Protein backbone atom coordinates (compact mmCIF):
# COMPACT_ATOMS: atom_id res chain seq x y z
CA UNK A 1 0.00 0.00 0.00
CA UNK A 2 0.97 3.65 -0.30
CA UNK A 3 0.96 6.77 1.86
CA UNK A 4 0.69 9.79 -0.42
CA UNK A 5 0.54 12.59 2.12
CA UNK A 6 3.27 13.09 4.71
CA UNK A 7 4.85 16.32 5.93
CA UNK A 8 8.34 17.32 7.10
CA UNK A 9 9.71 19.70 9.71
CA UNK A 10 10.26 22.28 6.93
CA UNK A 11 6.66 23.42 7.39
CA UNK A 12 7.35 24.45 11.02
CA UNK A 13 4.43 22.48 12.43
CA UNK A 14 5.53 18.88 11.81
CA UNK A 15 8.20 16.90 13.66
CA UNK A 16 10.76 14.26 12.97
CA UNK A 17 13.42 13.49 10.41
CA UNK A 18 12.38 12.63 6.86
CA UNK A 19 14.33 9.38 7.28
CA UNK A 20 12.04 8.39 10.12
CA UNK A 21 8.90 8.85 8.01
CA UNK A 22 10.45 6.61 5.36
CA UNK A 23 11.63 3.99 7.86
CA UNK A 24 8.16 3.79 9.40
CA UNK A 25 6.64 3.39 5.94
CA UNK A 26 9.04 0.52 5.23
CA UNK A 27 8.27 -1.07 8.61
CA UNK A 28 4.55 -0.82 7.77
CA UNK A 29 5.13 -2.73 4.54
CA UNK A 30 4.25 0.22 2.30
CA UNK A 31 5.51 0.16 -1.27
CA UNK A 32 5.48 3.97 -1.72
CA UNK A 33 5.64 7.07 0.43
CA UNK A 34 5.06 10.53 -0.97
CA UNK A 35 6.23 13.71 0.76
CA UNK A 36 3.51 16.29 0.26
CA UNK A 37 4.79 19.15 2.33
CA UNK A 38 3.15 22.57 2.49
CA UNK A 39 3.71 25.36 0.04
CA UNK A 40 1.60 28.26 1.24
CA UNK A 41 2.16 31.83 0.11
CA UNK A 42 -0.97 33.27 1.76
CA UNK A 43 0.13 35.85 4.32
CA UNK A 44 -1.69 34.04 7.14
CA UNK A 45 -0.05 30.71 6.32
CA UNK A 46 3.50 31.55 5.33
CA UNK A 47 4.93 30.55 8.68
CA UNK A 48 3.20 27.15 8.43
CA UNK A 49 5.01 26.34 5.19
CA UNK A 50 8.46 26.06 3.75
CA UNK A 51 9.53 29.31 2.11
CA UNK A 52 9.70 29.48 -1.71
CA UNK A 53 13.51 29.44 -1.67
CA UNK A 54 13.48 26.15 0.28
CA UNK A 55 11.49 24.31 -2.40
CA UNK A 56 14.48 23.27 -4.60
CA UNK A 57 16.38 21.99 -1.55
CA UNK A 58 13.30 20.08 -0.36
CA UNK A 59 12.91 18.55 -3.80
CA UNK A 60 16.57 17.50 -3.97
CA UNK A 61 16.44 16.04 -0.46
CA UNK A 62 13.46 13.85 -1.36
CA UNK A 63 15.25 12.68 -4.51
CA UNK A 64 18.44 11.88 -2.57
CA UNK A 65 16.45 9.90 0.00
CA UNK A 66 14.66 8.15 -2.85
CA UNK A 67 17.99 6.94 -4.18
CA UNK A 68 19.16 5.86 -0.76
CA UNK A 69 16.04 3.82 0.03
CA UNK A 70 15.22 2.63 -3.48
CA UNK A 71 15.68 -1.07 -2.68
CA UNK A 72 13.07 -0.87 0.07
CA UNK A 73 10.46 1.66 -1.03
CA UNK A 74 9.58 4.20 -3.71
CA UNK A 75 9.94 7.71 -2.31
CA UNK A 76 7.94 10.31 -4.23
CA UNK A 77 8.27 14.09 -4.29
CA UNK A 78 5.13 16.19 -4.06
CA UNK A 79 3.74 19.39 -2.62
CA UNK A 80 0.53 20.27 -0.83
CA UNK A 81 -0.14 23.65 -2.40
CA UNK A 82 -2.53 25.93 -0.60
CA UNK A 83 -5.00 27.35 -3.11
CA UNK A 84 -4.63 31.09 -3.09
CA UNK A 85 -5.92 32.96 -6.14
CA UNK A 86 -3.73 35.99 -5.30
CA UNK A 87 -0.56 33.92 -5.55
CA UNK A 88 -1.45 31.35 -8.19
CA UNK A 89 1.10 32.64 -10.72
CA UNK A 90 3.84 32.89 -8.10
CA UNK A 91 3.26 29.25 -7.10
CA UNK A 92 3.52 28.13 -10.71
CA UNK A 93 6.86 29.91 -11.14
CA UNK A 94 8.24 28.09 -8.08
CA UNK A 95 7.01 24.66 -9.14
CA UNK A 96 7.60 24.69 -12.89
CA UNK A 97 11.40 24.20 -12.95
CA UNK A 98 11.15 21.08 -10.74
CA UNK A 99 10.01 17.65 -11.80
CA UNK A 100 7.60 16.82 -8.98
CA UNK A 101 5.76 13.50 -9.02
CA UNK A 102 2.51 14.95 -7.82
CA UNK A 103 0.87 18.23 -6.84
CA UNK A 104 -1.90 18.22 -4.26
CA UNK A 105 -4.26 21.16 -3.90
CA UNK A 106 -5.85 22.19 -0.61
CA UNK A 107 -8.16 24.90 0.59
CA UNK A 108 -7.04 25.96 4.07
CA UNK A 109 -7.94 29.65 4.13
CA UNK A 110 -11.22 31.41 3.61
CA UNK A 111 -9.86 34.90 3.31
CA UNK A 112 -8.49 35.54 6.81
CA UNK A 113 -9.87 32.40 8.50
CA UNK A 114 -7.70 29.31 8.73
CA UNK A 115 -10.11 26.36 8.54
CA UNK A 116 -7.61 23.82 9.90
CA UNK A 117 -5.86 25.60 12.78
CA UNK A 118 -6.90 25.50 16.41
CA UNK A 119 -5.60 29.04 16.75
CA UNK A 120 -8.46 30.34 14.61
CA UNK A 121 -11.19 28.64 16.67
CA UNK A 122 -12.71 31.94 17.81
CA UNK A 123 -12.81 33.46 14.32
CA UNK A 124 -14.40 30.29 12.93
CA UNK A 125 -16.96 30.00 15.69
CA UNK A 126 -18.07 33.56 15.10
CA UNK A 127 -19.33 32.42 11.70
CA UNK A 128 -22.19 30.03 10.99
CA UNK A 129 -20.86 26.67 9.84
CA UNK A 130 -23.30 26.60 6.90
CA UNK A 131 -21.85 29.85 5.63
CA UNK A 132 -18.25 28.63 6.06
CA UNK A 133 -19.12 25.38 4.31
CA UNK A 134 -20.63 27.24 1.34
CA UNK A 135 -17.62 29.56 1.10
CA UNK A 136 -15.28 26.59 1.35
CA UNK A 137 -17.06 24.70 -1.44
CA UNK A 138 -17.00 27.79 -3.69
CA UNK A 139 -13.27 28.15 -3.11
CA UNK A 140 -12.73 24.43 -3.71
CA UNK A 141 -14.61 24.63 -6.99
CA UNK A 142 -12.51 27.60 -8.06
CA UNK A 143 -9.35 25.65 -7.20
CA UNK A 144 -10.41 22.64 -9.27
CA UNK A 145 -11.30 24.82 -12.23
CA UNK A 146 -8.14 26.90 -12.25
CA UNK A 147 -5.19 25.23 -10.52
CA UNK A 148 -2.70 22.87 -12.14
CA UNK A 149 -2.99 19.92 -9.74
CA UNK A 150 -3.31 16.12 -9.56
CA UNK A 151 -4.85 15.37 -6.17
CA UNK A 152 -7.62 17.18 -4.31
CA UNK A 153 -6.65 16.94 -0.63
CA UNK A 154 -8.99 16.51 2.37
CA UNK A 155 -12.15 17.34 0.40
CA UNK A 156 -14.48 18.13 3.34
CA UNK A 157 -11.95 19.33 5.92
CA UNK A 158 -14.32 22.01 7.25
CA UNK A 159 -15.68 19.34 9.65
CA UNK A 160 -12.26 18.99 11.34
CA UNK A 161 -13.30 20.56 14.64
CA UNK A 162 -16.62 18.74 14.87
CA UNK A 163 -19.08 21.37 13.62
CA UNK A 164 -21.06 20.31 10.55
CA UNK A 165 -23.54 22.08 8.36
CA UNK A 166 -27.22 21.34 8.86
CA UNK A 167 -28.83 18.96 6.43
CA UNK A 168 -27.22 16.90 3.73
CA UNK A 169 -24.14 18.92 2.88
CA UNK A 170 -22.83 16.15 0.63
CA UNK A 171 -25.20 17.15 -2.18
CA UNK A 172 -23.48 20.55 -2.21
CA UNK A 173 -20.41 18.76 -3.55
CA UNK A 174 -22.11 17.56 -6.74
CA UNK A 175 -20.76 20.38 -8.93
CA UNK A 176 -17.31 19.99 -7.34
CA UNK A 177 -17.28 16.26 -8.08
CA UNK A 178 -18.39 16.84 -11.68
CA UNK A 179 -15.52 19.31 -12.12
CA UNK A 180 -13.07 16.83 -10.59
CA UNK A 181 -14.25 14.16 -13.02
CA UNK A 182 -14.13 16.52 -16.00
CA UNK A 183 -10.54 17.48 -15.17
CA UNK A 184 -9.60 13.83 -14.51
CA UNK A 185 -8.28 14.57 -11.02
CA UNK A 186 -7.81 12.20 -8.10
CA UNK A 187 -9.43 12.58 -4.69
CA UNK A 188 -7.45 11.74 -1.58
CA UNK A 189 -8.80 9.56 1.20
CA UNK A 190 -7.09 11.43 4.03
CA UNK A 191 -7.14 9.29 7.19
CA UNK A 192 -6.14 12.08 9.60
CA UNK A 193 -9.80 13.01 10.06
CA UNK A 194 -10.31 9.97 12.25
CA UNK A 195 -7.82 11.47 14.74
CA UNK A 196 -9.56 14.86 14.71
CA UNK A 197 -12.67 16.04 16.50
CA UNK A 198 -14.86 15.37 13.45
CA UNK A 199 -13.97 11.65 13.86
CA UNK A 200 -14.43 10.82 10.19
CA UNK A 201 -12.17 10.39 7.20
CA UNK A 202 -11.86 13.18 4.64
CA UNK A 203 -13.99 12.80 2.65
CA UNK A 204 -16.99 11.19 4.38
CA UNK A 205 -18.10 7.67 3.40
CA UNK A 206 -21.03 9.27 1.52
CA UNK A 207 -18.67 11.38 -0.60
CA UNK A 208 -16.37 8.39 -1.16
CA UNK A 209 -19.41 6.56 -2.53
CA UNK A 210 -20.18 9.50 -4.84
CA UNK A 211 -16.56 9.41 -6.08
CA UNK A 212 -16.94 5.74 -6.89
CA UNK A 213 -20.24 6.28 -8.71
CA UNK A 214 -18.60 8.95 -10.85
CA UNK A 215 -15.48 6.90 -11.57
CA UNK A 216 -13.24 9.36 -9.77
CA UNK A 217 -9.98 7.66 -8.76
CA UNK A 218 -8.80 7.84 -5.16
CA UNK A 219 -5.45 7.80 -3.46
CA UNK A 220 -4.60 7.29 0.20
CA UNK A 221 -2.72 9.55 2.63
CA UNK A 222 -2.23 9.84 6.38
CA UNK A 223 -1.37 13.58 6.48
CA UNK A 224 1.32 12.55 8.98
CA UNK A 225 2.88 15.48 10.83
CA UNK A 226 5.06 13.11 12.86
CA UNK A 227 6.71 9.86 11.79
CA UNK A 228 4.54 7.57 13.92
CA UNK A 229 1.44 8.79 12.06
CA UNK A 230 2.56 7.27 8.76
CA UNK A 231 -0.10 4.78 7.65
CA UNK A 232 -2.49 5.68 10.46
CA UNK A 233 -5.97 4.11 10.25
CA UNK A 234 -5.12 2.45 6.93
CA UNK A 235 -6.79 -0.86 7.76
CA UNK A 236 -10.13 0.91 8.21
CA UNK A 237 -9.57 3.04 5.13
CA UNK A 238 -8.80 0.03 2.95
CA UNK A 239 -11.84 -1.82 4.28
CA UNK A 240 -14.03 1.20 3.47
CA UNK A 241 -12.64 1.61 -0.05
CA UNK A 242 -13.10 -2.07 -0.75
CA UNK A 243 -16.63 -2.13 0.65
CA UNK A 244 -17.49 0.91 -1.48
CA UNK A 245 -16.38 -0.97 -4.60
CA UNK A 246 -12.93 0.45 -5.29
CA UNK A 247 -10.39 -2.01 -6.64
CA UNK A 248 -7.44 0.37 -7.06
CA UNK A 249 -5.71 3.33 -5.51
CA UNK A 250 -3.84 5.85 -7.62
CA UNK A 251 -0.16 6.71 -7.48
CA UNK A 252 1.95 9.12 -9.53
CA UNK A 253 5.33 9.42 -11.19
CA UNK A 254 6.26 12.79 -12.65
CA UNK A 255 2.63 13.85 -12.76
CA UNK A 256 1.46 10.67 -14.49
CA UNK A 257 -1.14 8.60 -12.72
CA UNK A 258 -1.10 4.82 -12.46
CA UNK A 259 -3.27 2.42 -10.51
CA UNK A 260 -2.24 -0.06 -7.86
CA UNK A 261 -4.46 -2.93 -6.78
CA UNK A 262 -6.20 -2.38 -3.50
CA UNK A 263 -5.11 -4.97 -0.98
CA UNK A 264 -6.90 -4.94 2.32
CA UNK A 265 -4.12 -6.53 4.30
CA UNK A 266 -0.98 -4.50 4.73
CA UNK A 267 1.66 -6.52 6.58
CA UNK A 268 3.10 -4.85 9.63
CA UNK A 269 0.85 -1.81 9.62
CA UNK A 270 -0.91 -2.84 12.82
CA UNK A 271 2.41 -2.75 14.63
CA UNK A 272 2.85 0.98 14.24
CA UNK A 273 2.13 3.09 17.25
CA UNK A 274 -0.22 5.89 16.28
CA UNK A 275 0.26 9.23 17.94
CA UNK A 276 -2.47 11.73 18.79
CA UNK A 277 -3.91 14.37 16.54
CA UNK A 278 -1.44 16.92 15.18
ZN1 LIG B 1 -3.89 20.37 4.41
ZN1 LIG C 1 -1.24 17.98 4.85
mmCIF file of C-alpha atoms and ligand atoms in Angstrom:
data_model
loop_
_atom_site.group_PDB
_atom_site.id
_atom_site.type_symbol
_atom_site.label_atom_id
_atom_site.label_comp_id
_atom_site.label_asym_id
_atom_site.label_seq_id
_atom_site.Cartn_x
_atom_site.Cartn_y
_atom_site.Cartn_z
ATOM 1 C CA UNK A 1 0.000 0.000 0.000
ATOM 2 C CA UNK A 2 0.971 3.645 -0.302
ATOM 3 C CA UNK A 3 0.960 6.768 1.858
ATOM 4 C CA UNK A 4 0.685 9.795 -0.420
ATOM 5 C CA UNK A 5 0.542 12.592 2.120
ATOM 6 C CA UNK A 6 3.266 13.086 4.715
ATOM 7 C CA UNK A 7 4.848 16.323 5.933
ATOM 8 C CA UNK A 8 8.337 17.317 7.095
ATOM 9 C CA UNK A 9 9.707 19.700 9.706
ATOM 10 C CA UNK A 10 10.264 22.280 6.931
ATOM 11 C CA UNK A 11 6.656 23.419 7.385
ATOM 12 C CA UNK A 12 7.353 24.445 11.018
ATOM 13 C CA UNK A 13 4.426 22.480 12.426
ATOM 14 C CA UNK A 14 5.527 18.875 11.811
ATOM 15 C CA UNK A 15 8.200 16.896 13.660
ATOM 16 C CA UNK A 16 10.759 14.258 12.969
ATOM 17 C CA UNK A 17 13.416 13.486 10.412
ATOM 18 C CA UNK A 18 12.384 12.632 6.856
ATOM 19 C CA UNK A 19 14.334 9.381 7.278
ATOM 20 C CA UNK A 20 12.036 8.387 10.121
ATOM 21 C CA UNK A 21 8.897 8.849 8.007
ATOM 22 C CA UNK A 22 10.451 6.611 5.365
ATOM 23 C CA UNK A 23 11.628 3.990 7.856
ATOM 24 C CA UNK A 24 8.159 3.792 9.397
ATOM 25 C CA UNK A 25 6.643 3.386 5.942
ATOM 26 C CA UNK A 26 9.044 0.522 5.231
ATOM 27 C CA UNK A 27 8.270 -1.066 8.608
ATOM 28 C CA UNK A 28 4.554 -0.824 7.771
ATOM 29 C CA UNK A 29 5.129 -2.730 4.545
ATOM 30 C CA UNK A 30 4.251 0.224 2.297
ATOM 31 C CA UNK A 31 5.509 0.163 -1.272
ATOM 32 C CA UNK A 32 5.484 3.965 -1.716
ATOM 33 C CA UNK A 33 5.643 7.073 0.433
ATOM 34 C CA UNK A 34 5.065 10.535 -0.973
ATOM 35 C CA UNK A 35 6.230 13.710 0.762
ATOM 36 C CA UNK A 36 3.506 16.290 0.261
ATOM 37 C CA UNK A 37 4.789 19.150 2.326
ATOM 38 C CA UNK A 38 3.155 22.565 2.485
ATOM 39 C CA UNK A 39 3.707 25.355 0.035
ATOM 40 C CA UNK A 40 1.603 28.261 1.236
ATOM 41 C CA UNK A 41 2.161 31.827 0.111
ATOM 42 C CA UNK A 42 -0.966 33.266 1.758
ATOM 43 C CA UNK A 43 0.129 35.854 4.315
ATOM 44 C CA UNK A 44 -1.685 34.037 7.144
ATOM 45 C CA UNK A 45 -0.046 30.708 6.320
ATOM 46 C CA UNK A 46 3.498 31.553 5.335
ATOM 47 C CA UNK A 47 4.926 30.554 8.681
ATOM 48 C CA UNK A 48 3.196 27.149 8.429
ATOM 49 C CA UNK A 49 5.011 26.343 5.194
ATOM 50 C CA UNK A 50 8.461 26.056 3.747
ATOM 51 C CA UNK A 51 9.533 29.313 2.111
ATOM 52 C CA UNK A 52 9.701 29.478 -1.709
ATOM 53 C CA UNK A 53 13.506 29.442 -1.668
ATOM 54 C CA UNK A 54 13.479 26.145 0.280
ATOM 55 C CA UNK A 55 11.489 24.312 -2.404
ATOM 56 C CA UNK A 56 14.479 23.268 -4.599
ATOM 57 C CA UNK A 57 16.376 21.990 -1.550
ATOM 58 C CA UNK A 58 13.304 20.075 -0.361
ATOM 59 C CA UNK A 59 12.912 18.548 -3.805
ATOM 60 C CA UNK A 60 16.569 17.498 -3.972
ATOM 61 C CA UNK A 61 16.445 16.037 -0.461
ATOM 62 C CA UNK A 62 13.458 13.853 -1.364
ATOM 63 C CA UNK A 63 15.252 12.684 -4.515
ATOM 64 C CA UNK A 64 18.441 11.876 -2.567
ATOM 65 C CA UNK A 65 16.455 9.897 0.003
ATOM 66 C CA UNK A 66 14.657 8.150 -2.851
ATOM 67 C CA UNK A 67 17.987 6.938 -4.181
ATOM 68 C CA UNK A 68 19.161 5.857 -0.756
ATOM 69 C CA UNK A 69 16.037 3.815 0.033
ATOM 70 C CA UNK A 70 15.217 2.632 -3.479
ATOM 71 C CA UNK A 71 15.682 -1.066 -2.678
ATOM 72 C CA UNK A 72 13.074 -0.867 0.074
ATOM 73 C CA UNK A 73 10.465 1.656 -1.025
ATOM 74 C CA UNK A 74 9.583 4.199 -3.709
ATOM 75 C CA UNK A 75 9.944 7.711 -2.310
ATOM 76 C CA UNK A 76 7.938 10.313 -4.229
ATOM 77 C CA UNK A 77 8.268 14.086 -4.291
ATOM 78 C CA UNK A 78 5.130 16.187 -4.056
ATOM 79 C CA UNK A 79 3.743 19.391 -2.619
ATOM 80 C CA UNK A 80 0.525 20.271 -0.828
ATOM 81 C CA UNK A 81 -0.137 23.648 -2.399
ATOM 82 C CA UNK A 82 -2.530 25.929 -0.600
ATOM 83 C CA UNK A 83 -4.996 27.346 -3.110
ATOM 84 C CA UNK A 84 -4.630 31.085 -3.091
ATOM 85 C CA UNK A 85 -5.923 32.962 -6.139
ATOM 86 C CA UNK A 86 -3.735 35.992 -5.297
ATOM 87 C CA UNK A 87 -0.558 33.921 -5.547
ATOM 88 C CA UNK A 88 -1.447 31.351 -8.189
ATOM 89 C CA UNK A 89 1.096 32.637 -10.717
ATOM 90 C CA UNK A 90 3.843 32.891 -8.101
ATOM 91 C CA UNK A 91 3.263 29.245 -7.100
ATOM 92 C CA UNK A 92 3.517 28.132 -10.713
ATOM 93 C CA UNK A 93 6.858 29.915 -11.137
ATOM 94 C CA UNK A 94 8.235 28.088 -8.076
ATOM 95 C CA UNK A 95 7.009 24.658 -9.143
ATOM 96 C CA UNK A 96 7.598 24.691 -12.894
ATOM 97 C CA UNK A 97 11.395 24.197 -12.946
ATOM 98 C CA UNK A 98 11.155 21.081 -10.744
ATOM 99 C CA UNK A 99 10.012 17.651 -11.796
ATOM 100 C CA UNK A 100 7.600 16.820 -8.983
ATOM 101 C CA UNK A 101 5.764 13.497 -9.020
ATOM 102 C CA UNK A 102 2.512 14.954 -7.817
ATOM 103 C CA UNK A 103 0.866 18.231 -6.843
ATOM 104 C CA UNK A 104 -1.899 18.222 -4.256
ATOM 105 C CA UNK A 105 -4.255 21.159 -3.905
ATOM 106 C CA UNK A 106 -5.854 22.195 -0.614
ATOM 107 C CA UNK A 107 -8.159 24.901 0.593
ATOM 108 C CA UNK A 108 -7.036 25.956 4.068
ATOM 109 C CA UNK A 109 -7.941 29.650 4.125
ATOM 110 C CA UNK A 110 -11.221 31.410 3.606
ATOM 111 C CA UNK A 111 -9.855 34.904 3.314
ATOM 112 C CA UNK A 112 -8.488 35.536 6.809
ATOM 113 C CA UNK A 113 -9.875 32.404 8.504
ATOM 114 C CA UNK A 114 -7.697 29.312 8.731
ATOM 115 C CA UNK A 115 -10.106 26.356 8.542
ATOM 116 C CA UNK A 116 -7.615 23.818 9.901
ATOM 117 C CA UNK A 117 -5.865 25.602 12.776
ATOM 118 C CA UNK A 118 -6.899 25.498 16.409
ATOM 119 C CA UNK A 119 -5.600 29.040 16.746
ATOM 120 C CA UNK A 120 -8.457 30.340 14.606
ATOM 121 C CA UNK A 121 -11.185 28.644 16.673
ATOM 122 C CA UNK A 122 -12.707 31.937 17.805
ATOM 123 C CA UNK A 123 -12.814 33.459 14.321
ATOM 124 C CA UNK A 124 -14.399 30.287 12.934
ATOM 125 C CA UNK A 125 -16.958 29.996 15.691
ATOM 126 C CA UNK A 126 -18.075 33.563 15.096
ATOM 127 C CA UNK A 127 -19.328 32.415 11.702
ATOM 128 C CA UNK A 128 -22.192 30.027 10.986
ATOM 129 C CA UNK A 129 -20.861 26.668 9.839
ATOM 130 C CA UNK A 130 -23.302 26.600 6.897
ATOM 131 C CA UNK A 131 -21.847 29.854 5.632
ATOM 132 C CA UNK A 132 -18.255 28.632 6.055
ATOM 133 C CA UNK A 133 -19.120 25.377 4.309
ATOM 134 C CA UNK A 134 -20.627 27.237 1.338
ATOM 135 C CA UNK A 135 -17.623 29.563 1.104
ATOM 136 C CA UNK A 136 -15.284 26.593 1.351
ATOM 137 C CA UNK A 137 -17.057 24.695 -1.439
ATOM 138 C CA UNK A 138 -16.996 27.794 -3.687
ATOM 139 C CA UNK A 139 -13.269 28.146 -3.113
ATOM 140 C CA UNK A 140 -12.725 24.428 -3.708
ATOM 141 C CA UNK A 141 -14.612 24.632 -6.990
ATOM 142 C CA UNK A 142 -12.511 27.596 -8.057
ATOM 143 C CA UNK A 143 -9.345 25.647 -7.197
ATOM 144 C CA UNK A 144 -10.410 22.641 -9.268
ATOM 145 C CA UNK A 145 -11.302 24.817 -12.230
ATOM 146 C CA UNK A 146 -8.141 26.900 -12.247
ATOM 147 C CA UNK A 147 -5.192 25.232 -10.522
ATOM 148 C CA UNK A 148 -2.701 22.868 -12.140
ATOM 149 C CA UNK A 149 -2.990 19.923 -9.741
ATOM 150 C CA UNK A 150 -3.305 16.123 -9.556
ATOM 151 C CA UNK A 151 -4.851 15.371 -6.168
ATOM 152 C CA UNK A 152 -7.615 17.182 -4.309
ATOM 153 C CA UNK A 153 -6.653 16.938 -0.633
ATOM 154 C CA UNK A 154 -8.990 16.512 2.369
ATOM 155 C CA UNK A 155 -12.148 17.336 0.404
ATOM 156 C CA UNK A 156 -14.482 18.133 3.342
ATOM 157 C CA UNK A 157 -11.947 19.327 5.917
ATOM 158 C CA UNK A 158 -14.319 22.009 7.255
ATOM 159 C CA UNK A 159 -15.676 19.342 9.647
ATOM 160 C CA UNK A 160 -12.257 18.987 11.338
ATOM 161 C CA UNK A 161 -13.305 20.560 14.639
ATOM 162 C CA UNK A 162 -16.618 18.742 14.875
ATOM 163 C CA UNK A 163 -19.082 21.370 13.618
ATOM 164 C CA UNK A 164 -21.061 20.306 10.553
ATOM 165 C CA UNK A 165 -23.540 22.080 8.356
ATOM 166 C CA UNK A 166 -27.221 21.342 8.856
ATOM 167 C CA UNK A 167 -28.831 18.956 6.434
ATOM 168 C CA UNK A 168 -27.224 16.899 3.727
ATOM 169 C CA UNK A 169 -24.139 18.925 2.879
ATOM 170 C CA UNK A 170 -22.834 16.153 0.633
ATOM 171 C CA UNK A 171 -25.201 17.152 -2.184
ATOM 172 C CA UNK A 172 -23.476 20.554 -2.206
ATOM 173 C CA UNK A 173 -20.406 18.757 -3.546
ATOM 174 C CA UNK A 174 -22.112 17.565 -6.737
ATOM 175 C CA UNK A 175 -20.756 20.380 -8.925
ATOM 176 C CA UNK A 176 -17.311 19.985 -7.340
ATOM 177 C CA UNK A 177 -17.277 16.262 -8.084
ATOM 178 C CA UNK A 178 -18.387 16.842 -11.676
ATOM 179 C CA UNK A 179 -15.525 19.312 -12.117
ATOM 180 C CA UNK A 180 -13.068 16.829 -10.587
ATOM 181 C CA UNK A 181 -14.251 14.164 -13.017
ATOM 182 C CA UNK A 182 -14.127 16.521 -16.000
ATOM 183 C CA UNK A 183 -10.544 17.478 -15.175
ATOM 184 C CA UNK A 184 -9.603 13.834 -14.507
ATOM 185 C CA UNK A 185 -8.281 14.574 -11.016
ATOM 186 C CA UNK A 186 -7.812 12.197 -8.100
ATOM 187 C CA UNK A 187 -9.429 12.577 -4.687
ATOM 188 C CA UNK A 188 -7.455 11.742 -1.582
ATOM 189 C CA UNK A 189 -8.796 9.563 1.197
ATOM 190 C CA UNK A 190 -7.094 11.426 4.034
ATOM 191 C CA UNK A 191 -7.138 9.287 7.185
ATOM 192 C CA UNK A 192 -6.139 12.081 9.599
ATOM 193 C CA UNK A 193 -9.799 13.013 10.057
ATOM 194 C CA UNK A 194 -10.307 9.968 12.253
ATOM 195 C CA UNK A 195 -7.822 11.467 14.744
ATOM 196 C CA UNK A 196 -9.559 14.857 14.709
ATOM 197 C CA UNK A 197 -12.668 16.044 16.498
ATOM 198 C CA UNK A 198 -14.864 15.368 13.449
ATOM 199 C CA UNK A 199 -13.967 11.647 13.859
ATOM 200 C CA UNK A 200 -14.430 10.824 10.195
ATOM 201 C CA UNK A 201 -12.171 10.386 7.196
ATOM 202 C CA UNK A 202 -11.858 13.183 4.645
ATOM 203 C CA UNK A 203 -13.990 12.801 2.653
ATOM 204 C CA UNK A 204 -16.989 11.191 4.379
ATOM 205 C CA UNK A 205 -18.104 7.674 3.404
ATOM 206 C CA UNK A 206 -21.035 9.270 1.518
ATOM 207 C CA UNK A 207 -18.674 11.376 -0.598
ATOM 208 C CA UNK A 208 -16.369 8.395 -1.163
ATOM 209 C CA UNK A 209 -19.406 6.561 -2.530
ATOM 210 C CA UNK A 210 -20.183 9.495 -4.841
ATOM 211 C CA UNK A 211 -16.563 9.410 -6.075
ATOM 212 C CA UNK A 212 -16.938 5.739 -6.894
ATOM 213 C CA UNK A 213 -20.242 6.275 -8.707
ATOM 214 C CA UNK A 214 -18.601 8.953 -10.848
ATOM 215 C CA UNK A 215 -15.483 6.900 -11.574
ATOM 216 C CA UNK A 216 -13.240 9.356 -9.769
ATOM 217 C CA UNK A 217 -9.980 7.662 -8.761
ATOM 218 C CA UNK A 218 -8.805 7.842 -5.163
ATOM 219 C CA UNK A 219 -5.447 7.798 -3.463
ATOM 220 C CA UNK A 220 -4.598 7.292 0.201
ATOM 221 C CA UNK A 221 -2.723 9.546 2.632
ATOM 222 C CA UNK A 222 -2.231 9.838 6.385
ATOM 223 C CA UNK A 223 -1.374 13.579 6.476
ATOM 224 C CA UNK A 224 1.316 12.546 8.983
ATOM 225 C CA UNK A 225 2.880 15.476 10.835
ATOM 226 C CA UNK A 226 5.065 13.107 12.857
ATOM 227 C CA UNK A 227 6.708 9.857 11.788
ATOM 228 C CA UNK A 228 4.541 7.571 13.922
ATOM 229 C CA UNK A 229 1.441 8.790 12.063
ATOM 230 C CA UNK A 230 2.561 7.269 8.758
ATOM 231 C CA UNK A 231 -0.099 4.775 7.652
ATOM 232 C CA UNK A 232 -2.492 5.683 10.459
ATOM 233 C CA UNK A 233 -5.972 4.110 10.250
ATOM 234 C CA UNK A 234 -5.117 2.453 6.930
ATOM 235 C CA UNK A 235 -6.792 -0.864 7.760
ATOM 236 C CA UNK A 236 -10.130 0.907 8.206
ATOM 237 C CA UNK A 237 -9.566 3.043 5.126
ATOM 238 C CA UNK A 238 -8.800 0.030 2.955
ATOM 239 C CA UNK A 239 -11.840 -1.816 4.279
ATOM 240 C CA UNK A 240 -14.030 1.200 3.469
ATOM 241 C CA UNK A 241 -12.636 1.614 -0.047
ATOM 242 C CA UNK A 242 -13.099 -2.071 -0.752
ATOM 243 C CA UNK A 243 -16.627 -2.132 0.654
ATOM 244 C CA UNK A 244 -17.492 0.908 -1.484
ATOM 245 C CA UNK A 245 -16.381 -0.970 -4.597
ATOM 246 C CA UNK A 246 -12.934 0.453 -5.288
ATOM 247 C CA UNK A 247 -10.391 -2.007 -6.643
ATOM 248 C CA UNK A 248 -7.436 0.372 -7.057
ATOM 249 C CA UNK A 249 -5.705 3.332 -5.510
ATOM 250 C CA UNK A 250 -3.844 5.851 -7.623
ATOM 251 C CA UNK A 251 -0.165 6.711 -7.475
ATOM 252 C CA UNK A 252 1.951 9.120 -9.530
ATOM 253 C CA UNK A 253 5.327 9.421 -11.191
ATOM 254 C CA UNK A 254 6.263 12.785 -12.648
ATOM 255 C CA UNK A 255 2.629 13.852 -12.757
ATOM 256 C CA UNK A 256 1.460 10.670 -14.495
ATOM 257 C CA UNK A 257 -1.140 8.596 -12.717
ATOM 258 C CA UNK A 258 -1.097 4.816 -12.460
ATOM 259 C CA UNK A 259 -3.272 2.418 -10.515
ATOM 260 C CA UNK A 260 -2.236 -0.056 -7.860
ATOM 261 C CA UNK A 261 -4.462 -2.932 -6.779
ATOM 262 C CA UNK A 262 -6.195 -2.383 -3.501
ATOM 263 C CA UNK A 263 -5.114 -4.975 -0.985
ATOM 264 C CA UNK A 264 -6.898 -4.945 2.324
ATOM 265 C CA UNK A 265 -4.117 -6.534 4.299
ATOM 266 C CA UNK A 266 -0.975 -4.503 4.733
ATOM 267 C CA UNK A 267 1.658 -6.521 6.579
ATOM 268 C CA UNK A 268 3.097 -4.854 9.635
ATOM 269 C CA UNK A 269 0.853 -1.815 9.620
ATOM 270 C CA UNK A 270 -0.909 -2.841 12.818
ATOM 271 C CA UNK A 271 2.411 -2.747 14.632
ATOM 272 C CA UNK A 272 2.851 0.984 14.237
ATOM 273 C CA UNK A 273 2.135 3.092 17.250
ATOM 274 C CA UNK A 274 -0.219 5.892 16.283
ATOM 275 C CA UNK A 275 0.258 9.233 17.943
ATOM 276 C CA UNK A 276 -2.469 11.733 18.792
ATOM 277 C CA UNK A 277 -3.909 14.366 16.539
ATOM 278 C CA UNK A 278 -1.435 16.923 15.184
HETATM 279 ZN ZN1 LIG B 1 -3.891 20.369 4.413
HETATM 280 ZN ZN1 LIG B 2 -1.245 17.985 4.845
#
